Amino acid sequence: MAWKKIRHMPVVDEQNKIVGLITNTDVQDLSKHAIEKGISVEDVMIKNLITISQYESLEAAKNLMQSNQINCLPVVENGSLIGLITSKDFLN
């Protein structure tokens, strides 16, 4: 994640349904021992996700992110991941 400067990674199942999200903070907070011991993605990922539909406005997405104090908002269609909106998308 650090090498590619990725701050958020969605976790999807075989049907491309989003089941979690891993953030760079989640990974940074892990001890070297936990990583070497083989901690799983499932153990680290955020499971109770806030998502948005592709048909919602960008203003709605921004408000949802601000009100929930999150920096990444998965965009889904019928539970399948189709994109990500991050706080960096609103910087310009």
Coordinates of C-alpha atoms in Angstrom, one line a residue, residues 4-92:
K4 CA 1.7 2.5 -4.6
K5 CA 0.5 5.2 -2.2
I6 CA -2.9 3.4 -1.8
R7 CA -4.8 4.5 1.3
H8 CA -7.9 2.2 0.9
M9 CA -8.3 -1.3 -0.5
P10 CA -11.8 -2.8 -0.9
V11 CA -12.2 -6.5 -0.1
V12 CA -14.7 -8.3 -2.4
D13 CA -16.0 -11.8 -2.6
E14 CA -16.2 -14.1 -5.6
Q15 CA -19.2 -12.3 -7.0
N16 CA -17.5 -8.9 -6.6
K17 CA -19.8 -8.1 -3.6
I18 CA -18.0 -5.8 -1.2
V19 CA -17.4 -7.4 2.1
G20 CA -14.9 -5.1 3.7
L21 CA -12.3 -2.3 3.4
I22 CA -8.7 -2.1 4.6
T23 CA -7.1 1.3 5.2
N24 CA -3.5 2.2 5.4
T25 CA -4.1 3.1 9.1
D26 CA -5.4 -0.4 9.8
V27 CA -2.2 -1.9 8.4
Q28 CA 0.1 0.6 10.1
D29 CA -1.4 -0.2 13.4
L30 CA -0.5 -3.9 13.1
S31 CA 2.5 -5.1 14.9
K32 CA 5.3 -6.9 13.0
H33 CA 4.6 -9.9 15.2
A34 CA 0.9 -10.0 14.1
I35 CA 1.9 -9.8 10.4
E36 CA 4.6 -12.5 10.7
K37 CA 2.1 -14.7 12.6
G38 CA -0.2 -14.5 9.5
I39 CA -3.1 -12.3 10.6
S40 CA -5.8 -12.5 7.9
V41 CA -7.4 -9.7 5.8
E42 CA -10.7 -10.7 7.4
D43 CA -9.3 -10.0 10.9
V44 CA -8.2 -6.5 9.9
M45 CA -10.9 -5.2 7.5
I46 CA -13.7 -2.9 8.3
K47 CA -16.9 -5.0 7.9
N48 CA -19.7 -2.5 8.7
L49 CA -19.4 -0.3 5.6
I50 CA -21.2 2.8 4.7
T51 CA -21.8 2.8 0.9
I52 CA -23.4 4.9 -1.7
S53 CA -25.2 4.3 -5.0
Q54 CA -23.8 5.6 -8.3
Y55 CA -27.0 7.6 -8.8
E56 CA -26.5 9.8 -5.6
S57 CA -25.1 13.3 -6.0
L58 CA -21.4 14.1 -5.2
E59 CA -22.8 16.5 -2.6
A60 CA -24.6 13.6 -0.9
A61 CA -21.4 11.6 -1.0
K62 CA -19.4 14.4 0.6
N63 CA -22.0 15.0 3.3
L64 CA -22.2 11.2 4.1
M65 CA -18.4 11.1 4.4
Q66 CA -18.3 14.2 6.6
S67 CA -21.1 13.2 8.9
N68 CA -19.6 9.7 9.4
Q69 CA -16.0 11.0 9.6
I70 CA -14.8 8.6 6.9
N71 CA -12.3 9.1 4.1
C72 CA -13.4 6.4 1.7
L73 CA -16.9 5.7 0.4
P74 CA -17.5 2.6 -1.7
V75 CA -19.8 3.0 -4.6
V76 CA -22.0 0.0 -5.1
E77 CA -24.7 -1.3 -7.4
N78 CA -26.8 -4.2 -6.1
G79 CA -24.0 -4.8 -3.5
S80 CA -21.3 -5.1 -6.1
L81 CA -18.4 -2.7 -5.9
I82 CA -18.2 -0.3 -8.9
G83 CA -15.9 2.4 -7.5
L84 CA -14.5 4.4 -4.6
I85 CA -14.8 8.0 -3.7
T86 CA -12.1 9.3 -1.3
S87 CA -11.6 12.5 0.5
K88 CA -8.9 13.4 -1.9
D89 CA -11.5 13.5 -4.7
F90 CA -12.9 16.6 -3.0
L91 CA -9.6 18.6 -2.7
N92 CA -9.8 20.5 -6.0

